Amino acid sequence: MSWEEFKPESFKSAETYTLKHLDAVMLHFFEDCVNCGLCEVNCPYTAAGEEYGPVEKAEPLRRIYRPHAQILPKLFPWLFGANSPKSKEELDKWVEKAYRCTNCGLCYVTCPFGIHSGEMIKVLRSYLARTGRIPTLLKMMIDTEASNTLLENEGLRKVWEGMIDRIKAEGVEFNKKNTKYLYLTSLAEVMMTPGSVLGAVKFFKKLNLDWTMPDKPLSMRAPIGSLAGDDEATTIVARRIHEYIKEINPEYVVLSDGGYPYTFFRFDLPRIVGEKPSYKVIHIVELVGEALREGRLKFKNAEEKVTWHSPCKMGRIGGLIDEPVEVLSKVSSNLVKLKSHGVFSKCCGGGGSIACIVPPTQQVMEKVMGVSIPITGSEKVFLDKLYRDMLVAGKAKVDEIRESGASTVVTACIGCFHTMGMTTQAFGVNVKLKMLSEFLAENLE
Amino acid sequence: MDLLDFAIYVAPPLVVAIFLFGVGYRIGRYIFFWRRKPSALRRQRPLLKLFIGLIKTFLDPLIQGFKYRKGDFLGGLVALHILGVIPLIFLLGQHVAMFSYWIPFYLALRPLAIPSSITSSSLTALANVVPSSDMSWTFVNTVWGPLTVILNGDLLAILAIIGVSYKIGDKIVRLVHKLGNARIGDWYALVLLLAILVSGFMATHHLPSGETGTYRTVLGIHILLAELLVATLPFTKFWHFVFGYWYGKLHEWYDLKYNRGAL
Ligand code: SF4
Ligand code: SF4
């Protein structure tokens, strides 16, 4: 289905599918919201319009659930707001809301009732995916990843093979079975933040670890379908990666991307593949932290004023809040805190696939892949507005960076890295952006 | 039998029955919708940190509200919840008397009872006029002492009325700005609460007239409306203070802090 289509007959099956997500926790998110609006105060997208407050964005999913899960809304749907979209414009409005959420979880910790609107919006995306609304670039990546044909594109193959050649020179044995550590990177990480990959490799070598990595990309990033609510594609890719890991049989799977791949592999994968993993998923900063505590690593003292932007997925949702700060404080005596940090660290504004579909990214992808991405008129309007709103959503973080006076911002998520590249530039804040493993590796003694 | 007799002597068992059915229904749904899924290895964190994290999970929204939504903090939380309805519902002298009639052990809270007005408190606590019968005396001569000059039903009711009115005003503003953030359940809850507060205030002050029939009708309406709230509580957003709040925050703590270690 194309972006322009409006097919009410697709709504029924989309609804039936969406209802599968209604478990006890989702029931709480759905029914126990008192509509107080407090979640709005921290959502990065409220700045772009109050209609983008978390409760408002989760409302379409409540509309879908109500006539199925509650008696009075079934009898009086008009009174309770219980309906599917009535027109293309309404469906487009729903899409607009669903793509103004980075699933950062700030609403979750702000809500007096622990309601994670971001998770509801994620399910709303899966409803919309079934009505034909997945942004074209995202859909292209999902399909290529699910069919395992990423390297059939010459541009992407060049990017990947270029990196593999560099790593080969470091003497790694690819796909080696029964190693202690399996390093999992992705095509996106290799393409967007190669320094992050090379930094991680430097640590494996420096610590003299028994490690390996795949010589082919297993995914675009983590299953990218999970960002658009394409559960079938997500499951296919997740199973494939899980099987690969099992075949290698490592004790640890190590990631240097602290964005959604970290939470996906660490917390979501067991639920998706329906199996308790035989391996532990860690971020490279956990490995570095341990080596530092044991005195196996030493850093030079970096001169510059550094600050840490905690990616929502690694910090708030992934539980690694103190660890990166602890390690960074060993590298720089000039580490400054951003105004918002810890559990309430502000989101960069570009997560949940937003930064990866906005027009500037699209242009980069067209160049790398050597193809033109077919975008229809109304999708272009949608994407242009999304980009404007993303800059507004990201401004609070840029302001914090400016106030901190830091010259280098370190982060660990390629999405944050990419977003802050766009937002700091748009607001004229001149800072160096570094990925965590890259920054740490540069300062190794 | 008039409205008041009906509200006091006939309706309560019915109200409690509907309430209990509702509680069973709502909690039963959670059990019905619960699905077991393989979960990831949890991150180990020290017990003390987890405990502090639990307290913070409950405090954080209050801090956020205080920082970023002063109006809601003062109107919605302080006036409506903390000073308004919570002490008013559970500790107002008349309410303690009424609840004790149905639930005898509620009488244990009698020393904490709040008098209905500044006059009732000053007549007893300050002027020290001993009433002819013990009955009312025990409900106004409470641990609050001279504090009852400010801690009395009238003042608390006015604060609660301000709080509810603030929330109603907020919903109207949202509607006007087409934010859509106002559901039918909000109007039901807020208007019902306002009607209960106003009718209670009127009954205490023998408004609109001191004539017995009118008084009994107004008081009857007040009690019936309160009973309507209790009966429909499990089916409305009032459910938040029985279940939603506690479950929600505990779940969030369990998910983010206990499991993932985000402390
Ligand atoms: S803060 Fe929570 S209860 Fe309040 S509107 Fe947002 S989701 Fe609903
Ligand atoms: S998850 Fe983040 S972006 Fe999404 S609604 Fe919540 S606060 Fe907003």
XYZ file of C-alpha atoms and ligand atoms in Angstrom:
724
model
C 0.000 0.000 0.000
C 1.231 3.483 -0.697
C 1.445 6.434 1.645
C -1.485 8.089 -0.138
C -4.000 5.265 0.221
C -6.931 5.158 2.613
C -8.419 1.691 2.873
C -10.905 1.272 5.740
C -11.092 -2.466 4.973
C -7.518 -2.765 6.269
C -8.542 -1.351 9.654
C -10.272 -4.504 10.886
C -7.243 -6.743 10.583
C -5.001 -3.951 11.894
C -7.248 -3.682 14.965
C -7.294 -7.429 15.538
C -3.531 -7.434 15.331
C -3.142 -4.461 17.661
C -5.368 -6.130 20.253
C -2.752 -8.873 20.596
C -0.574 -6.342 22.400
C -3.178 -5.850 25.113
C -1.584 -7.654 28.051
C -1.863 -6.702 31.742
C 0.747 -3.939 31.511
C -0.754 -2.453 28.350
C -4.181 -2.662 30.001
C -2.815 -0.480 32.786
C -1.346 1.994 30.262
C -4.669 2.001 28.441
C -7.134 2.249 31.330
C -5.409 3.936 34.238
C -4.487 7.254 32.642
C -6.366 10.022 34.482
C -5.674 12.489 31.681
C -3.830 14.895 33.981
C -1.395 15.934 31.252
C 1.704 15.952 33.478
C 3.545 13.702 31.011
C 3.609 16.671 28.619
C 6.143 18.601 30.655
C 9.055 16.392 29.696
C 8.155 15.086 26.251
C 10.593 16.558 23.718
C 7.808 16.886 21.153
C 5.496 19.013 23.318
C 7.784 21.866 22.385
C 6.752 21.372 18.750
C 3.046 21.524 19.636
C 0.924 20.694 22.675
C -1.031 18.270 20.545
C 2.120 16.164 20.588
C 1.939 15.567 24.338
C 2.294 11.855 25.204
C -1.306 11.401 26.341
C -2.588 12.947 23.122
C -0.338 10.782 20.977
C -1.394 7.616 22.790
C -5.071 8.548 22.453
C -5.542 6.991 18.971
C -4.507 3.620 20.384
C -7.024 4.067 23.204
C -9.620 4.808 20.527
C -8.781 1.512 18.859
C -8.893 -0.445 22.112
C -12.024 1.072 23.661
C -14.768 -0.530 21.544
C -13.095 -3.929 21.893
C -12.118 -3.886 25.526
C -14.832 -1.847 27.262
C -18.605 -2.186 27.379
C -19.921 1.410 27.350
C -17.607 2.578 24.534
C -18.818 -0.412 22.525
C -22.416 0.806 22.957
C -21.755 4.545 22.623
C -18.560 4.847 20.584
C -19.111 8.516 19.701
C -19.354 9.474 23.376
C -16.173 7.741 24.413
C -13.909 8.416 21.439
C -13.879 4.842 20.202
C -13.302 4.663 16.490
C -10.965 4.101 13.550
C -9.973 7.044 11.358
C -12.858 8.297 9.248
C -10.848 9.941 6.481
C -7.389 10.029 4.946
C -6.774 13.316 6.761
C -7.586 11.728 10.101
C -5.345 8.752 9.374
C -2.558 11.172 8.404
C -3.072 13.018 11.710
C -2.623 9.734 13.557
C 0.572 9.052 11.622
C 1.814 12.525 12.409
C 1.282 11.880 16.128
C 2.833 8.411 16.038
C 5.970 9.810 14.374
C 6.412 12.516 16.995
C 7.618 10.028 19.577
C 11.143 8.782 20.159
C 10.097 6.155 22.697
C 12.484 7.875 25.082
C 10.510 6.921 28.181
C 10.554 10.372 29.773
C 6.763 10.319 29.972
C 7.011 6.966 31.757
C 9.013 8.359 34.687
C 7.099 11.647 34.750
C 3.590 10.189 34.831
C 2.208 9.910 38.379
C 0.801 6.517 37.376
C 3.813 5.021 35.602
C 2.140 5.032 32.201
C 4.565 4.582 29.316
C 2.806 6.421 26.500
C 5.826 5.761 24.283
C 5.095 2.030 24.381
C 1.482 2.699 23.411
C 2.627 4.891 20.536
C 4.910 2.094 19.405
C 1.894 -0.219 19.215
C -0.013 2.505 17.398
C 2.759 2.438 14.799
C 2.139 -1.259 14.282
C -1.543 -0.484 13.623
C -0.532 2.212 11.153
C 1.979 -0.095 9.483
C -0.940 -2.368 8.650
C -2.818 0.484 7.043
C 0.127 1.149 4.748
C 1.759 3.902 6.732
C 5.434 3.143 7.132
C 7.742 5.904 5.871
C 9.239 4.757 2.562
C 12.902 4.867 3.572
C 12.168 2.941 6.742
C 10.171 0.392 4.766
C 13.032 -0.053 2.302
C 15.444 -0.746 5.125
C 13.029 -3.109 6.851
C 12.469 -5.138 3.693
C 16.141 -5.313 2.782
C 17.073 -6.312 6.295
C 14.338 -8.952 6.578
C 15.303 -10.483 3.237
C 18.944 -10.439 4.288
C 19.987 -8.620 1.130
C 21.726 -5.593 2.635
C 24.972 -6.297 0.838
C 23.312 -6.613 -2.551
C 23.434 -2.848 -2.708
C 26.832 -1.857 -4.007
C 27.124 1.290 -1.936
C 26.281 -0.449 1.319
C 28.608 -3.339 0.444
C 31.479 -0.919 -0.113
C 30.893 0.710 3.267
C 30.801 -2.645 5.060
C 33.724 -4.221 3.253
C 35.845 -1.114 3.779
C 35.396 -1.548 7.532
C 35.945 -5.299 7.467
C 39.272 -4.768 5.653
C 40.404 -2.363 8.366
C 39.400 -4.764 11.137
C 41.021 -7.689 9.358
C 44.286 -5.801 9.570
C 43.913 -5.957 13.363
C 44.076 -9.735 13.137
C 40.584 -10.690 14.194
C 39.210 -14.130 13.410
C 35.640 -13.651 12.149
C 32.729 -15.942 13.127
C 34.949 -17.897 15.533
C 32.942 -20.324 17.618
C 32.987 -20.599 21.421
C 34.796 -17.312 22.003
C 34.150 -15.465 25.231
C 33.069 -12.236 23.537
C 31.051 -11.710 20.388
C 31.133 -8.115 19.196
C 27.924 -7.184 17.408
C 27.998 -4.094 15.270
C 25.676 -3.061 12.461
C 25.747 -1.610 9.005
C 24.338 1.645 10.358
C 27.075 1.941 12.965
C 29.778 1.208 10.406
C 28.287 3.800 8.076
C 27.426 6.584 10.543
C 30.004 6.256 13.306
C 32.916 4.092 12.121
C 35.057 5.492 14.950
C 32.793 3.758 17.412
C 33.483 0.362 15.816
C 37.223 0.916 15.545
C 37.307 2.155 19.145
C 35.625 -1.040 20.335
C 38.054 -3.181 18.326
C 40.963 -1.312 19.940
C 39.666 -2.285 23.383
C 39.333 -5.955 22.504
C 42.930 -5.919 21.336
C 44.283 -3.858 24.208
C 42.616 -6.101 26.778
C 43.795 -9.132 24.870
C 40.338 -10.685 24.901
C 39.137 -13.838 23.237
C 36.696 -12.252 20.790
C 35.137 -12.455 17.381
C 32.600 -10.684 15.197
C 30.493 -11.492 12.141
C 32.006 -10.722 8.761
C 28.567 -9.881 7.339
C 26.096 -7.385 8.767
C 23.310 -9.228 10.569
C 21.014 -6.237 10.457
C 20.704 -2.611 9.462
C 20.989 -1.720 13.140
C 18.937 -3.888 15.489
C 15.819 -5.195 13.744
C 14.739 -1.900 12.280
C 11.194 -3.171 11.849
C 10.796 -2.771 15.611
C 10.811 0.997 15.129
C 7.901 0.941 12.705
C 5.895 -1.713 14.531
C 6.555 -4.271 11.802
C 6.542 -7.232 14.141
C 6.867 -9.911 11.442
C 10.056 -8.428 10.005
C 11.358 -7.825 13.528
C 10.828 -11.437 14.501
C 12.511 -12.758 11.347
C 15.620 -10.637 11.910
C 15.666 -11.183 15.682
C 15.492 -14.980 15.256
C 18.233 -14.936 12.642
C 20.572 -12.951 14.882
C 19.684 -15.068 17.904
C 20.470 -18.253 15.945
C 23.787 -16.806 14.788
C 24.739 -15.925 18.359
C 23.786 -19.397 19.554
C 25.942 -20.926 16.862
C 28.944 -18.850 17.918
C 28.109 -19.686 21.526
C 29.805 -16.759 23.286
C 29.522 -15.947 26.969
C 28.986 -12.277 26.230
C 27.526 -10.311 23.343
C 29.118 -6.869 23.346
C 27.653 -3.753 21.738
C 29.166 -0.330 21.272
C 25.894 1.194 20.027
C 23.981 2.247 23.133
C 20.850 3.153 21.230
C 17.879 0.856 20.757
C 20.082 -2.122 19.771
C 21.300 -2.228 23.376
C 17.828 -2.477 24.918
C 16.582 -4.643 22.084
C 19.207 -7.348 22.485
C 19.482 -6.995 26.259
C 15.801 -6.850 27.213
C 13.448 -7.383 24.259
C 15.003 -10.296 22.402
C 14.068 -13.045 24.913
C 10.406 -12.021 24.676
C 10.490 -11.888 20.877
C 12.256 -15.181 20.234
C 10.490 -16.806 23.189
C 13.684 -18.148 24.721
C 15.880 -17.256 27.655
C 19.288 -16.495 26.120
C 22.360 -18.557 26.921
C 24.524 -15.419 26.641
C 24.729 -12.076 28.441
C 24.361 -8.810 26.522
C 26.599 -5.986 27.690
C 27.717 -2.589 26.475
C 31.424 -2.033 25.929
C 31.428 0.564 28.705
C 30.664 -2.235 31.184
C 33.720 -4.099 29.936
C 35.898 -0.997 30.123
C 34.564 -0.121 33.589
C 35.463 -3.571 34.883
C 38.954 -3.438 33.352
C 39.490 -0.007 34.911
C 38.453 -1.205 38.362
C 40.829 -4.154 38.031
C 43.638 -1.843 36.909
C 43.950 -3.473 33.482
C 43.452 -0.158 31.669
C 44.775 3.355 32.052
C 43.702 6.587 30.391
C 45.487 9.852 29.661
C 43.763 12.883 31.077
C 41.852 14.577 28.235
C 42.296 18.327 28.320
C 39.016 19.419 26.797
C 35.777 20.181 28.627
C 33.643 17.120 28.039
C 30.013 16.356 28.684
C 27.998 13.144 28.487
C 24.674 12.842 26.708
C 23.020 9.721 28.068
C 21.073 7.956 25.303
C 17.549 7.208 26.568
C 17.843 3.561 25.602
C 21.145 3.003 27.300
C 20.416 5.098 30.408
C 16.810 5.382 31.455
C 15.575 2.267 29.644
C 18.779 0.246 29.679
C 19.871 0.927 33.246
C 23.378 2.187 32.446
C 23.213 5.608 34.050
C 26.240 5.778 36.360
C 28.602 3.474 34.479
C 29.464 5.768 31.531
C 29.891 8.765 33.847
C 32.190 6.759 36.086
C 34.398 5.733 33.166
C 34.393 9.201 31.589
C 35.404 10.804 34.856
C 38.580 8.702 34.705
C 39.369 10.119 31.279
C 38.588 13.751 31.856
C 38.917 15.787 35.024
C 36.946 18.360 33.092
C 33.728 16.378 32.794
C 30.661 18.594 33.214
C 27.102 17.454 33.797
C 24.281 18.545 31.541
C 21.378 20.230 33.316
C 19.180 17.190 32.859
C 20.841 13.904 33.664
C 20.238 10.547 35.276
C 16.748 9.094 34.968
C 15.435 12.452 33.731
C 18.070 13.048 31.070
C 16.417 14.828 28.141
C 15.992 13.057 24.828
C 17.920 14.317 21.778
C 14.649 14.423 19.810
C 15.603 12.067 16.990
C 15.108 8.549 18.337
C 12.505 6.003 17.329
C 13.520 6.203 13.633
C 12.821 9.945 13.334
C 16.396 11.063 12.649
C 16.822 8.174 10.241
C 13.930 9.190 7.968
C 14.132 13.008 7.867
C 15.140 14.574 4.530
C 18.842 15.212 5.294
C 19.311 11.534 6.210
C 17.386 10.524 3.158
C 19.784 12.511 0.997
C 22.760 10.807 2.631
C 21.187 7.392 2.076
C 20.433 8.154 -1.550
C 24.051 9.087 -2.062
C 25.446 6.024 -0.307
C 23.031 3.586 -1.904
C 23.067 5.255 -5.308
C 19.281 5.068 -5.604
C 16.529 7.622 -5.514
C 13.953 7.027 -2.794
C 10.424 7.372 -4.214
C 8.547 9.772 -1.939
C 5.001 10.892 -2.774
C 3.745 14.444 -2.369
C 2.004 14.053 0.972
C 4.821 11.960 2.407
C 7.230 14.735 1.495
C 5.051 17.257 3.335
C 4.995 14.852 6.305
C 8.782 14.426 6.276
C 9.561 18.119 5.873
C 7.358 18.978 8.849
C 8.851 16.102 10.805
C 12.303 17.547 10.244
C 11.220 21.013 11.410
C 9.588 19.507 14.495
C 12.634 17.351 15.212
C 14.809 20.455 15.346
C 12.360 22.077 17.779
C 12.269 18.893 19.871
C 16.047 18.747 19.964
C 16.556 22.362 20.981
C 16.283 21.766 24.738
C 19.251 19.385 24.550
C 21.234 21.829 22.435
C 20.551 24.564 24.988
C 21.841 22.321 27.751
C 24.985 21.617 25.762
C 25.522 25.320 25.155
C 24.994 26.121 28.856
C 27.447 23.407 29.905
C 30.240 25.142 27.987
C 31.565 21.749 26.863
C 33.599 21.571 23.676
C 33.090 17.825 23.251
C 29.843 15.935 23.669
C 30.233 12.211 24.140
C 27.346 9.852 23.565
C 26.896 6.194 22.713
C 23.932 6.000 20.362
C 24.365 6.539 16.654
C 20.869 8.031 16.511
C 21.731 10.626 19.182
C 25.048 11.256 17.438
C 23.336 11.846 14.121
C 20.497 13.925 15.617
C 22.781 16.154 17.650
C 24.890 16.634 14.540
C 21.834 18.142 12.876
C 20.461 20.061 15.873
C 23.716 21.598 17.105
C 24.435 22.736 13.568
C 20.916 24.160 13.130
C 21.226 26.207 16.328
C 24.820 27.248 15.718
C 26.432 25.425 18.628
C 29.917 24.436 17.713
C 30.894 21.248 19.521
C 32.744 18.069 18.668
C 30.594 14.947 18.858
C 32.212 11.687 19.831
C 30.982 8.169 20.329
C 31.890 6.734 23.709
C 34.122 3.860 22.572
C 35.853 6.148 20.089
C 36.530 8.840 22.699
C 37.746 6.324 25.264
C 39.972 4.545 22.739
C 41.545 7.836 21.666
C 42.532 8.500 25.251
C 43.943 5.086 26.055
C 47.430 5.101 27.458
C -38.772 7.183 54.092
C -37.182 10.308 52.641
C -34.043 10.711 50.563
C -31.834 10.948 53.637
C -33.137 7.761 55.218
C -32.751 5.985 51.908
C -29.170 7.216 51.542
C -28.179 6.278 55.076
C -30.057 3.069 55.755
C -30.920 1.459 52.419
C -28.315 2.341 49.799
C -25.001 1.471 51.531
C -25.111 -2.347 51.189
C -26.062 -1.967 47.548
C -23.264 0.526 46.972
C -20.739 -1.750 48.633
C -21.949 -4.706 46.552
C -21.503 -2.795 43.275
C -18.156 -1.501 44.471
C -16.891 -4.977 45.347
C -18.139 -6.401 42.071
C -16.297 -3.591 40.256
C -13.092 -4.225 42.189
C -13.277 -7.926 41.331
C -13.975 -7.125 37.700
C -11.125 -4.650 37.328
C -8.542 -6.758 39.117
C -9.830 -9.900 37.403
C -9.065 -8.314 34.061
C -5.434 -7.893 35.025
C -5.211 -11.565 35.844
C -6.997 -12.467 32.617
C -4.712 -10.280 30.509
C -1.504 -11.403 32.212
C 0.816 -13.327 29.886
C 3.998 -15.078 30.795
C 6.958 -14.277 28.560
C 10.617 -15.217 28.839
C 12.344 -12.289 30.439
C 15.918 -11.093 30.269
C 18.435 -11.451 33.038
C 17.874 -8.679 35.534
C 20.680 -6.297 36.449
C 21.939 -6.732 40.016
C 21.780 -3.590 42.133
C 22.279 -3.102 45.904
C 19.101 -3.459 47.985
C 19.460 -0.068 49.626
C 19.704 1.655 46.242
C 16.632 -0.223 45.070
C 14.720 0.898 48.156
C 15.721 4.544 47.660
C 14.745 4.108 44.008
C 11.305 2.936 45.110
C 10.712 6.033 47.217
C 11.967 8.231 44.380
C 9.656 6.528 41.905
C 6.721 7.848 43.943
C 8.281 11.264 44.582
C 9.559 12.056 41.095
C 6.216 13.058 39.505
C 5.552 15.401 42.438
C 8.928 17.047 41.928
C 8.330 17.328 38.181
C 4.882 18.831 38.801
C 6.337 21.309 41.293
C 9.077 22.304 38.829
C 7.133 22.510 35.593
C 3.400 22.723 36.362
C 2.977 25.039 39.331
C -0.783 25.440 38.715
C -1.435 21.718 38.716
C 0.835 21.236 41.682
C -1.025 23.780 43.803
C -4.538 23.324 42.427
C -4.583 19.664 41.513
C -2.274 18.174 44.107
C -2.177 20.425 47.171
C -5.660 21.987 47.162
C -7.554 19.074 45.676
C -5.755 15.979 46.929
C -3.579 16.668 49.957
C -5.517 19.390 51.778
C -8.862 18.919 50.070
C -10.542 15.623 49.456
C -8.287 13.126 51.231
C -8.586 14.551 54.802
C -12.102 15.725 54.068
C -13.357 12.306 53.018
C -11.645 10.273 55.657
C -11.395 12.561 58.673
C -14.284 15.031 58.676
C -16.182 14.547 61.977
C -19.490 13.757 60.249
C -17.803 11.280 57.935
C -16.038 9.521 60.786
C -19.434 9.225 62.516
C -21.132 7.907 59.374
C -18.380 5.421 58.478
C -18.244 4.192 62.084
C -21.926 3.375 61.901
C -21.272 0.896 59.088
C -17.688 -0.103 59.928
C -17.363 -0.035 63.743
C -13.563 -0.142 63.853
C -13.465 3.139 61.926
C -14.229 4.676 65.326
C -10.539 4.259 66.101
C -9.974 7.350 63.967
C -12.308 9.455 66.119
C -9.506 11.329 67.926
C -8.313 12.515 64.509
C -11.728 13.789 63.423
C -11.785 17.265 61.909
C -14.649 19.558 62.978
C -16.905 20.873 60.254
C -16.356 24.580 60.793
C -14.328 27.196 62.556
C -17.330 27.827 64.824
C -17.600 24.254 65.955
C -13.914 24.205 66.758
C -13.794 27.551 68.541
C -16.941 26.756 70.521
C -15.329 23.634 71.824
C -11.578 23.939 71.764
C -11.293 27.657 72.523
C -14.470 28.727 74.346
C -14.512 25.434 76.183
C -18.291 25.198 76.283
C -19.197 21.644 77.179
C -22.048 20.403 74.990
C -25.088 18.905 76.663
C -24.511 15.501 75.093
C -21.233 13.675 74.641
C -21.945 12.637 71.121
C -20.869 15.692 69.158
C -18.206 16.627 71.713
C -16.140 13.525 71.007
C -16.015 14.428 67.355
C -14.780 17.976 67.803
C -12.560 17.725 70.848
C -9.807 16.036 68.861
C -6.044 15.894 68.800
C -5.956 18.898 66.513
C -6.664 21.317 69.374
C -6.473 24.994 68.432
C -5.252 23.925 64.997
C -8.908 23.300 64.162
C -9.225 27.045 63.658
C -7.551 26.461 60.307
C -7.950 22.710 60.004
C -11.696 22.486 59.661
C -14.161 21.134 57.134
C -15.145 24.532 55.771
C -11.639 25.546 54.853
C -10.752 22.148 53.452
C -13.983 22.068 51.425
C -13.238 25.487 49.971
C -9.725 24.378 49.034
C -11.104 21.226 47.438
C -13.720 23.253 45.535
C -10.948 25.552 44.283
C -8.917 22.493 43.262
C -11.775 20.839 41.337
C -12.738 24.145 39.726
C -9.138 24.620 38.674
C -9.135 21.187 37.018
C -12.472 21.887 35.304
C -11.126 25.233 34.077
C -8.007 23.497 32.794
C -10.129 21.006 30.826
C -12.210 23.828 29.328
C -9.074 25.687 28.235
C -7.808 22.492 26.599
C -11.089 22.043 24.764
C -11.054 25.638 23.567
C -7.513 25.182 22.281
C -8.650 21.993 20.532
C -6.079 19.922 22.392
C -8.691 17.229 22.725
C -7.216 16.224 26.039
C -10.584 15.960 27.800
C -12.539 12.737 27.966
C -16.117 12.074 29.002
C -14.784 10.355 32.135
C -13.015 13.563 33.183
C -16.280 15.491 33.167
C -18.101 12.759 35.034
C -15.437 12.628 37.735
C -14.891 16.345 38.155
C -18.521 17.452 38.006
C -19.596 14.702 40.404
C -16.841 15.658 42.834
C -17.809 19.306 42.650
C -21.482 18.461 43.252
C -20.555 16.348 46.284
C -18.381 19.091 47.740
C -20.914 21.866 47.161
C -23.882 19.845 48.460
C -21.858 18.818 51.535
C -20.917 22.417 52.197
C -24.536 23.480 51.760
C -25.833 20.769 54.092
C -23.356 21.734 56.835
C -24.458 25.338 56.579
C -28.148 24.509 56.306
C -28.361 26.102 52.899
C -30.458 27.157 51.030
C -32.681 27.288 54.129
C -32.665 26.070 57.730
C -35.971 24.303 57.308
C -35.660 20.618 58.278
C -37.182 19.146 55.097
C -34.793 21.115 52.888
C -31.837 20.215 55.074
C -32.680 16.523 54.908
C -33.041 16.713 51.111
C -29.715 18.512 50.599
C -27.916 16.142 52.945
C -29.643 13.187 51.259
C -28.444 14.411 47.860
C -24.929 14.846 49.218
C -24.795 11.318 50.596
C -26.398 9.790 47.506
C -23.923 11.510 45.211
C -21.058 10.289 47.375
C -22.524 6.810 47.167
C -22.728 7.113 43.408
C -19.025 7.916 43.421
C -18.230 4.871 45.537
C -20.397 2.556 43.420
C -18.886 3.736 40.142
C -15.378 4.155 41.527
C -13.972 0.943 40.027
C -15.348 1.863 36.601
C -14.066 5.426 36.460
C -10.849 7.346 36.829
C -11.423 7.458 40.600
C -9.948 3.953 40.446
C -6.545 5.597 40.420
C -6.350 6.042 44.159
C -7.414 2.477 44.904
C -5.309 0.684 42.315
C -3.894 2.575 39.316
C -1.483 4.757 41.256
C -0.017 1.984 43.386
C 0.161 -0.631 40.655
C 1.499 1.843 38.101
C 4.345 3.172 40.189
C 5.271 -0.269 41.517
C 5.324 -1.654 37.999
C 7.478 1.214 36.777
C 9.914 0.663 39.646
C 9.982 -3.086 38.985
C 10.532 -2.606 35.256
C 13.019 0.260 35.174
C 14.807 -0.004 38.493
C 14.567 -3.576 39.742
C 14.901 -5.265 36.350
C 16.954 -2.853 34.299
C 18.805 -1.127 37.112
C 18.113 2.485 36.080
C 18.955 4.004 39.455
S 0.833 11.875 33.110
Fe 0.068 9.768 32.991
S -2.009 9.893 33.808
Fe -1.378 11.976 33.330
S -2.100 12.275 31.234
Fe -0.022 11.572 31.059
S -0.201 9.357 30.821
Fe -2.149 10.087 31.590
S 8.388 8.275 24.882
Fe 9.412 10.280 24.863
S 8.877 11.175 22.888
Fe 7.464 9.472 23.230
S 5.714 10.414 24.158
Fe 6.999 9.707 25.830
S 8.259 11.499 26.341
Fe 7.353 11.886 24.316
